[in-house]
Structure formats: structure tokens, C-alpha cells
Amino acid sequence: MSGVGGTGVPGRVCMVVPTYDEAGNLAPLVSRLRRLHPDVDVLVVDDASPDGTGAVADRLAAEDTGVAVVHRAGKEGLGAAYLHGFRVALDAGYDVIGEMDADGSHQPEQLDRLLAALADADLVIGSRWVPGGSVTNWPRHRQALSRGGNLYVRLLLGIDVRDATAGYRLYRRETLEKIDLASVRSTGYVFQTDLAARVLRAGLSVREVPIEFVERERGESKMGPAIAVESLRRITAWGVEERSRQLQRWARSRGARS
């Protein structure tokens, strides 16, 4: 199979873009992405947006064979939309499957960085919090919340990822096949952390590359206080489970030596 854009990435690439009320943002994003990366296809997963986003997606798909649309019955959460999109892309035979926000926060101009890094990784994350990464138009309290949340993830889950909550990603097909997507129960934003931890626990490699994250210009963010609290609750529970497993392994090793 040939590489994409001279990056050495094997095979076909599909970016999954979940949408809910992104009618004003979707077309500009898809246009930029397809113009800059004509070999990269787009799969829009719309959760029955009341603002007509689904109709915008259908129009884009009618105009461009590299764009496809999945219409879901209702709003079921970011993770559920991605899982649905992953299954569709895997069934369609794509070799690389990515994630990307519909609001323009993830810049198509930086996708080459992720594609190049995938040459020697199983998962690539576009990171705000590695050297060279940055955010634009975020207030200080939101930066502190994101940095603090990611520190909490590293400490509790013991994973060496600086931006485990990031949503600009590329997975190899084999990576998604190895981490048992059928067992994923995360439907909200904590889905990103869940999958990064699963990749590492499977013994696979994760690389982070710096990106500039640009806050949306149109529409409202779906990330509210209730979602942040729910994410912290789930991560805490996972952390407790992981520490329990570590203690059990330690106890077994002690027993074997005695």
C-alpha cells in the first residue's frame, strides 16, 4: 500500500468527526481538510443535531466522494459517537483512523505532524502540553483545569502521557483491533483518557506531537462543569482499580518468593 502525503503511513486514512450543533463550523473544516489532504477521507458522525448539521454533512458528502456521513438517533455522548465511527471505518477497511473536532480547534494544517509520527507509533496524540504545544484564546483557569486534570490522570493511572484528554489523534487499525472496543463503556469526554490508557496497557506505543489548539470561533463548547466532574469521578475509580491490581501483583510476587 502506498503512503499518505509522503509520510510513510501505510494505506487509507479516515478522520472521524463527531458533530452536534456544528452547522456553522463543519463545512469550513471539511473544506480545509480535503483541500490540504485530498488522500484523507472524512466520516461525519452526527447525533441528530437540531441546527441542521446533518443536512450540511449530507450536502458535503454529495459533493465529495471522500466524505461520508453517519446519522445517529440522538445525542449519546462523544465517546459513543467515536465508537460508532470507528466501527464504520474499520468495516470500510481503513488502515488509519483519526479523531478530530468539528469546531476548527484541531487544525488540518497540522495533520502532517501526526501522520509523520505514526510511522513508528501505534497511537499519535496532538498534544497541547508537550514542548512546542500551545492553546489560543483559552482563559488561564481553563488552561489550569486541563493541565491539572492531565496531571491527575498521570498520577492515578500511571501513564506517561502529557495530554491524555486530547482529541486530535491517529490510531493504526491494528491498535483499535487490539484494545477491545466492544468493552469500552466511556461515552463522554473521559473516552479519550480511557483509550489512551488501554493502548498503553496493551503494550502498544503512544507518541505525542505538539499542536496549537485554537478555541472555537462559532458556537458553544460542549465541555461544561458537569462533564468535568464526571470525568474526574471515572478517572478516580479507574485509578483505585489500577492501584488495587498493583497491590495484588505485589502480594503475589512476595508470596512466590517466601
CSV table of N, CA, C and O in Angstrom, one decimal, residues 29-118:
chain,number,residue,atom,x,y,z
A,29,LEU,N,-14.3,23.4,8.0
A,29,LEU,CA,-13.3,22.4,8.5
A,29,LEU,C,-13.1,21.4,7.4
A,29,LEU,O,-11.9,21.1,7.0
A,30,VAL,N,-14.2,20.8,6.9
A,30,VAL,CA,-14.0,19.7,5.9
A,30,VAL,C,-13.4,20.3,4.6
A,30,VAL,O,-12.5,19.6,4.0
A,31,SER,N,-13.7,21.5,4.3
A,31,SER,CA,-13.1,22.1,3.1
A,31,SER,C,-11.6,22.2,3.2
A,31,SER,O,-10.8,21.9,2.3
A,32,ARG,N,-11.2,22.7,4.4
A,32,ARG,CA,-9.7,22.9,4.6
A,32,ARG,C,-9.0,21.5,4.6
A,32,ARG,O,-8.0,21.3,4.0
A,33,LEU,N,-9.6,20.5,5.3
A,33,LEU,CA,-9.0,19.2,5.4
A,33,LEU,C,-8.9,18.5,4.1
A,33,LEU,O,-7.8,18.0,3.7
A,34,ARG,N,-9.9,18.6,3.3
A,34,ARG,CA,-9.9,17.9,2.0
A,34,ARG,C,-9.0,18.6,1.0
A,34,ARG,O,-8.4,18.0,0.1
A,35,ARG,N,-8.9,20.0,1.1
A,35,ARG,CA,-8.0,20.7,0.2
A,35,ARG,C,-6.5,20.4,0.5
A,35,ARG,O,-5.7,20.2,-0.4
A,36,LEU,N,-6.2,20.4,1.8
A,36,LEU,CA,-4.8,20.1,2.2
A,36,LEU,C,-4.4,18.7,2.1
A,36,LEU,O,-3.3,18.4,1.9
A,37,HIS,N,-5.4,17.8,2.4
A,37,HIS,CA,-5.1,16.3,2.4
A,37,HIS,C,-6.1,15.6,1.6
A,37,HIS,O,-7.0,14.9,2.1
A,38,PRO,N,-6.1,15.7,0.2
A,38,PRO,CA,-7.1,15.0,-0.6
A,38,PRO,C,-7.1,13.5,-0.5
A,38,PRO,O,-8.1,12.9,-0.9
A,39,ASP,N,-6.0,12.9,0.0
A,39,ASP,CA,-6.0,11.5,0.2
A,39,ASP,C,-6.6,11.0,1.5
A,39,ASP,O,-6.7,9.8,1.8
A,40,VAL,N,-7.0,12.0,2.4
A,40,VAL,CA,-7.6,11.6,3.7
A,40,VAL,C,-9.1,11.8,3.6
A,40,VAL,O,-9.6,12.9,3.3
A,41,ASP,N,-9.8,10.7,3.9
A,41,ASP,CA,-11.3,10.8,3.8
A,41,ASP,C,-11.8,11.3,5.2
A,41,ASP,O,-11.1,11.3,6.2
A,42,VAL,N,-13.1,11.7,5.2
A,42,VAL,CA,-13.8,12.2,6.3
A,42,VAL,C,-15.1,11.4,6.6
A,42,VAL,O,-15.8,11.2,5.6
A,43,LEU,N,-15.3,11.0,7.8
A,43,LEU,CA,-16.5,10.4,8.2
A,43,LEU,C,-17.2,11.3,9.3
A,43,LEU,O,-16.7,11.4,10.4
A,44,VAL,N,-18.3,11.9,8.9
A,44,VAL,CA,-19.0,12.8,9.9
A,44,VAL,C,-20.0,11.9,10.6
A,44,VAL,O,-20.8,11.1,10.0
A,45,VAL,N,-20.0,12.0,12.0
A,45,VAL,CA,-21.0,11.2,12.8
A,45,VAL,C,-21.8,12.2,13.5
A,45,VAL,O,-21.4,12.8,14.5
A,46,ASP,N,-23.1,12.4,13.0
A,46,ASP,CA,-23.9,13.4,13.6
A,46,ASP,C,-25.0,12.8,14.5
A,46,ASP,O,-25.7,11.9,14.1
A,47,ASP,N,-25.1,13.4,15.7
A,47,ASP,CA,-26.1,12.9,16.7
A,47,ASP,C,-27.4,13.7,16.6
A,47,ASP,O,-27.8,14.3,17.6
A,48,ALA,N,-28.0,13.7,15.4
A,48,ALA,CA,-29.3,14.3,15.2
A,48,ALA,C,-29.3,15.7,15.6
A,48,ALA,O,-30.2,16.2,16.4
A,49,SER,N,-28.3,16.5,15.2
A,49,SER,CA,-28.2,17.9,15.6
A,49,SER,C,-29.5,18.7,15.2
A,49,SER,O,-29.9,18.7,14.0
A,50,PRO,N,-30.1,19.4,16.1
A,50,PRO,CA,-31.3,20.2,15.8
A,50,PRO,C,-31.0,21.4,14.9
A,50,PRO,O,-32.0,22.0,14.4
A,51,ASP,N,-29.8,21.8,14.8
A,51,ASP,CA,-29.5,23.0,14.0
A,51,ASP,C,-29.2,22.7,12.5
A,51,ASP,O,-28.8,23.6,11.8
A,52,GLY,N,-29.4,21.5,12.1
A,52,GLY,CA,-29.2,21.2,10.6
A,52,GLY,C,-27.8,20.7,10.3
A,52,GLY,O,-27.5,20.7,9.1
A,53,THR,N,-27.0,20.4,11.2
A,53,THR,CA,-25.6,19.9,10.9
A,53,THR,C,-25.7,18.7,10.0
A,53,THR,O,-24.9,18.6,9.1
A,54,GLY,N,-26.6,17.8,10.3
A,54,GLY,CA,-26.7,16.6,9.4
A,54,GLY,C,-27.0,16.9,8.0
A,54,GLY,O,-26.4,16.3,7.1
A,55,ALA,N,-27.8,17.9,7.7
A,55,ALA,CA,-28.1,18.3,6.3
A,55,ALA,C,-26.8,18.9,5.7
A,55,ALA,O,-26.6,18.7,4.5
A,56,VAL,N,-26.1,19.7,6.4
A,56,VAL,CA,-24.8,20.2,5.9
A,56,VAL,C,-23.9,19.1,5.6
A,56,VAL,O,-23.2,19.1,4.5
A,57,ALA,N,-23.8,18.1,6.4
A,57,ALA,CA,-22.9,16.9,6.2
A,57,ALA,C,-23.3,16.2,4.9
A,57,ALA,O,-22.5,15.7,4.1
A,58,ASP,N,-24.6,16.0,4.8
A,58,ASP,CA,-25.2,15.3,3.6
A,58,ASP,C,-24.8,16.0,2.3
A,58,ASP,O,-24.4,15.4,1.3
A,59,ARG,N,-24.9,17.4,2.4
A,59,ARG,CA,-24.5,18.2,1.2
A,59,ARG,C,-23.0,18.0,0.9
A,59,ARG,O,-22.6,17.8,-0.3
A,60,LEU,N,-22.2,18.0,1.9
A,60,LEU,CA,-20.7,17.8,1.7
A,60,LEU,C,-20.4,16.5,1.1
A,60,LEU,O,-19.6,16.3,0.2
A,61,ALA,N,-21.2,15.4,1.6
A,61,ALA,CA,-20.9,14.1,1.0
A,61,ALA,C,-21.4,14.0,-0.4
A,61,ALA,O,-20.8,13.2,-1.2
A,62,ALA,N,-22.5,14.7,-0.7
A,62,ALA,CA,-23.0,14.6,-2.1
A,62,ALA,C,-22.0,15.3,-3.1
A,62,ALA,O,-22.0,14.9,-4.3
A,63,GLU,N,-21.3,16.3,-2.6
A,63,GLU,CA,-20.3,17.0,-3.4
A,63,GLU,C,-18.9,16.4,-3.5
A,63,GLU,O,-18.1,16.7,-4.4
A,64,ASP,N,-18.6,15.5,-2.6
A,64,ASP,CA,-17.3,14.9,-2.4
A,64,ASP,C,-17.3,13.5,-2.0
A,64,ASP,O,-17.8,13.1,-1.0
A,65,THR,N,-16.8,12.6,-2.9
A,65,THR,CA,-16.9,11.2,-2.6
A,65,THR,C,-15.9,10.8,-1.4
A,65,THR,O,-16.0,9.7,-0.9
A,66,GLY,N,-15.1,11.7,-1.0
A,66,GLY,CA,-14.2,11.4,0.1
A,66,GLY,C,-14.8,11.8,1.5
A,66,GLY,O,-14.2,11.7,2.5
A,67,VAL,N,-16.1,12.2,1.4
A,67,VAL,CA,-16.8,12.5,2.7
A,67,VAL,C,-18.0,11.6,2.8
A,67,VAL,O,-18.8,11.4,1.8
A,68,ALA,N,-18.2,11.0,4.0
A,68,ALA,CA,-19.3,10.1,4.3
A,68,ALA,C,-20.0,10.6,5.6
A,68,ALA,O,-19.4,11.3,6.4
A,69,VAL,N,-21.2,10.2,5.8
A,69,VAL,CA,-22.0,10.6,6.9
A,69,VAL,C,-22.7,9.4,7.6
A,69,VAL,O,-23.2,8.6,6.9
A,70,VAL,N,-22.6,9.4,8.9
A,70,VAL,CA,-23.4,8.5,9.7
A,70,VAL,C,-24.4,9.4,10.5
A,70,VAL,O,-24.0,10.3,11.3
A,71,HIS,N,-25.7,9.1,10.4
A,71,HIS,CA,-26.7,9.8,11.2
A,71,HIS,C,-27.2,8.9,12.4
A,71,HIS,O,-27.6,7.7,12.2
A,72,ARG,N,-27.0,9.4,13.6
A,72,ARG,CA,-27.4,8.7,14.8
A,72,ARG,C,-28.7,9.2,15.3
A,72,ARG,O,-29.1,10.3,15.0
A,73,ALA,N,-29.4,8.4,16.1
A,73,ALA,CA,-30.8,8.7,16.5
A,73,ALA,C,-30.9,9.9,17.5
A,73,ALA,O,-31.9,10.6,17.5
A,74,GLY,N,-29.8,10.1,18.2
A,74,GLY,CA,-29.8,11.2,19.2
A,74,GLY,C,-28.5,11.5,19.8
A,74,GLY,O,-27.5,10.8,19.5
A,75,LYS,N,-28.4,12.4,20.8
A,75,LYS,CA,-27.2,12.8,21.4
A,75,LYS,C,-26.9,11.7,22.5
A,75,LYS,O,-27.5,11.7,23.5
A,76,GLU,N,-25.8,11.0,22.3
A,76,GLU,CA,-25.4,9.9,23.2
A,76,GLU,C,-24.0,10.1,23.8
A,76,GLU,O,-23.5,9.2,24.5
A,77,GLY,N,-23.4,11.2,23.5
A,77,GLY,CA,-22.1,11.4,24.0
A,77,GLY,C,-20.9,11.3,23.0
A,77,GLY,O,-21.1,10.5,22.0
A,78,LEU,N,-19.8,12.0,23.3
A,78,LEU,CA,-18.7,12.0,22.4
A,78,LEU,C,-18.1,10.6,22.2
A,78,LEU,O,-17.8,10.2,21.0
A,79,GLY,N,-17.9,9.9,23.2
A,79,GLY,CA,-17.3,8.6,23.1
A,79,GLY,C,-18.1,7.6,22.3
A,79,GLY,O,-17.6,6.8,21.5
A,80,ALA,N,-19.4,7.6,22.5
A,80,ALA,CA,-20.3,6.8,21.8
A,80,ALA,C,-20.3,7.1,20.3
A,80,ALA,O,-20.3,6.2,19.4
A,81,ALA,N,-20.2,8.4,20.0
A,81,ALA,CA,-20.1,8.8,18.5
A,81,ALA,C,-18.8,8.3,17.9
A,81,ALA,O,-18.8,7.8,16.8
A,82,TYR,N,-17.7,8.4,18.7
A,82,TYR,CA,-16.5,7.9,18.1
A,82,TYR,C,-16.5,6.4,18.0
A,82,TYR,O,-16.0,5.9,16.9
A,83,LEU,N,-17.0,5.7,18.9
A,83,LEU,CA,-17.0,4.2,18.8
A,83,LEU,C,-17.8,3.8,17.6
A,83,LEU,O,-17.4,2.9,16.9
A,84,HIS,N,-18.9,4.5,17.3
A,84,HIS,CA,-19.7,4.2,16.2
A,84,HIS,C,-18.9,4.5,14.9
A,84,HIS,O,-18.9,3.6,14.0
A,85,GLY,N,-18.3,5.6,14.9
A,85,GLY,CA,-17.5,6.0,13.7
A,85,GLY,C,-16.3,5.0,13.5
A,85,GLY,O,-16.0,4.7,12.3
A,86,PHE,N,-15.7,4.6,14.6
A,86,PHE,CA,-14.6,3.7,14.4
A,86,PHE,C,-15.0,2.3,13.8
A,86,PHE,O,-14.4,1.8,12.9
A,87,ARG,N,-16.2,1.9,14.3
A,87,ARG,CA,-16.7,0.6,13.7
A,87,ARG,C,-17.0,0.7,12.2
A,87,ARG,O,-16.7,-0.2,11.4
A,88,VAL,N,-17.6,1.8,11.8
A,88,VAL,CA,-17.9,2.1,10.4
A,88,VAL,C,-16.6,2.1,9.6
A,88,VAL,O,-16.5,1.5,8.5
A,89,ALA,N,-15.6,2.8,10.1
A,89,ALA,CA,-14.3,3.0,9.4
A,89,ALA,C,-13.6,1.7,9.3
A,89,ALA,O,-13.0,1.3,8.3
A,90,LEU,N,-13.6,0.9,10.4
A,90,LEU,CA,-12.9,-0.4,10.4
A,90,LEU,C,-13.6,-1.3,9.4
A,90,LEU,O,-12.9,-2.0,8.6
A,91,ASP,N,-14.9,-1.3,9.4
A,91,ASP,CA,-15.7,-2.2,8.4
A,91,ASP,C,-15.4,-1.8,7.0
A,91,ASP,O,-15.5,-2.6,6.1
A,92,ALA,N,-15.1,-0.5,6.8
A,92,ALA,CA,-14.8,0.0,5.4
A,92,ALA,C,-13.4,-0.2,5.0
A,92,ALA,O,-13.0,0.1,3.8
A,93,GLY,N,-12.6,-0.8,5.9
A,93,GLY,CA,-11.2,-1.2,5.5
A,93,GLY,C,-10.1,-0.2,5.7
A,93,GLY,O,-9.0,-0.3,5.1
A,94,TYR,N,-10.4,0.9,6.4
A,94,TYR,CA,-9.4,1.9,6.6
A,94,TYR,C,-8.2,1.4,7.4
A,94,TYR,O,-8.4,0.6,8.3
A,95,ASP,N,-7.0,1.8,7.1
A,95,ASP,CA,-5.8,1.4,7.8
A,95,ASP,C,-5.4,2.3,8.9
A,95,ASP,O,-4.8,1.9,9.9
A,96,VAL,N,-5.8,3.6,8.8
A,96,VAL,CA,-5.5,4.6,9.9
A,96,VAL,C,-6.8,5.3,10.1
A,96,VAL,O,-7.5,5.8,9.2
A,97,ILE,N,-7.2,5.4,11.4
A,97,ILE,CA,-8.4,6.1,11.7
A,97,ILE,C,-8.2,7.2,12.8
A,97,ILE,O,-7.5,6.9,13.8
A,98,GLY,N,-8.6,8.4,12.5
A,98,GLY,CA,-8.3,9.5,13.3
A,98,GLY,C,-9.5,10.1,14.0
A,98,GLY,O,-10.6,9.8,13.6
A,99,GLU,N,-9.2,11.0,14.9
A,99,GLU,CA,-10.2,11.8,15.6
A,99,GLU,C,-9.9,13.3,15.3
A,99,GLU,O,-8.8,13.7,15.3
A,100,MET,N,-11.0,14.1,15.2
A,100,MET,CA,-10.9,15.5,15.0
A,100,MET,C,-12.1,16.2,15.4
A,100,MET,O,-13.2,15.8,15.1
A,101,ASP,N,-12.0,17.3,16.1
A,101,ASP,CA,-13.2,18.1,16.5
A,101,ASP,C,-13.7,18.9,15.3
A,101,ASP,O,-13.0,19.3,14.4
A,102,ALA,N,-15.0,19.1,15.3
A,102,ALA,CA,-15.7,19.7,14.1
A,102,ALA,C,-15.6,21.2,14.2
A,102,ALA,O,-15.9,21.9,13.2
A,103,ASP,N,-15.2,21.8,15.4
A,103,ASP,CA,-15.3,23.2,15.6
A,103,ASP,C,-14.1,24.0,15.1
A,103,ASP,O,-14.0,25.3,15.3
A,104,GLY,N,-13.1,23.4,14.5
A,104,GLY,CA,-11.9,24.1,14.0
A,104,GLY,C,-10.8,24.2,15.0
A,104,GLY,O,-9.7,24.7,14.7
A,105,SER,N,-11.0,23.6,16.2
A,105,SER,CA,-9.9,23.7,17.2
A,105,SER,C,-8.7,22.9,16.8
A,105,SER,O,-7.6,23.2,17.2
A,106,HIS,N,-8.9,21.8,16.1
A,106,HIS,CA,-7.8,21.0,15.6
A,106,HIS,C,-7.6,21.4,14.1
A,106,HIS,O,-8.5,21.2,13.3
A,107,GLN,N,-6.4,21.9,13.8
A,107,GLN,CA,-6.1,22.5,12.6
A,107,GLN,C,-5.7,21.4,11.5
A,107,GLN,O,-4.7,20.7,11.8
A,108,PRO,N,-6.4,21.3,10.4
A,108,PRO,CA,-5.9,20.4,9.4
A,108,PRO,C,-4.5,20.7,8.9
A,108,PRO,O,-3.8,19.8,8.4
A,109,GLU,N,-4.0,21.9,9.0
A,109,GLU,CA,-2.7,22.3,8.6
A,109,GLU,C,-1.6,21.5,9.4
A,109,GLU,O,-0.5,21.4,9.0
A,110,GLN,N,-2.0,21.0,10.6
A,110,GLN,CA,-1.0,20.3,11.4
A,110,GLN,C,-1.2,18.8,11.4
A,110,GLN,O,-0.4,18.1,12.1
A,111,LEU,N,-2.1,18.3,10.5
A,111,LEU,CA,-2.2,16.8,10.5
A,111,LEU,C,-1.0,16.1,10.0
A,111,LEU,O,-0.7,15.0,10.4
A,112,ASP,N,-0.2,16.8,9.1
A,112,ASP,CA,1.1,16.1,8.7
A,112,ASP,C,1.9,15.7,9.8
A,112,ASP,O,2.7,14.7,9.8
A,113,ARG,N,1.9,16.5,10.9
A,113,ARG,CA,2.8,16.1,12.1
A,113,ARG,C,2.3,14.8,12.7
A,113,ARG,O,3.2,14.0,13.1
A,114,LEU,N,1.0,14.6,12.8
A,114,LEU,CA,0.5,13.3,13.3
A,114,LEU,C,0.8,12.2,12.4
A,114,LEU,O,1.2,11.1,12.8
A,115,LEU,N,0.6,12.4,11.1
A,115,LEU,CA,0.8,11.4,10.1
A,115,LEU,C,2.3,10.9,10.1
A,115,LEU,O,2.6,9.7,10.1
A,116,ALA,N,3.2,11.9,10.2
A,116,ALA,CA,4.6,11.5,10.2
A,116,ALA,C,5.0,10.7,11.4
A,116,ALA,O,5.8,9.8,11.4
A,117,ALA,N,4.4,11.1,12.6
A,117,ALA,CA,4.8,10.4,13.8
A,117,ALA,C,4.2,9.0,13.9
A,117,ALA,O,4.7,8.1,14.6
A,118,LEU,N,3.2,8.7,13.1
A,118,LEU,CA,2.6,7.4,13.1
A,118,LEU,C,3.5,6.3,12.5
A,118,LEU,O,3.2,5.1,12.7
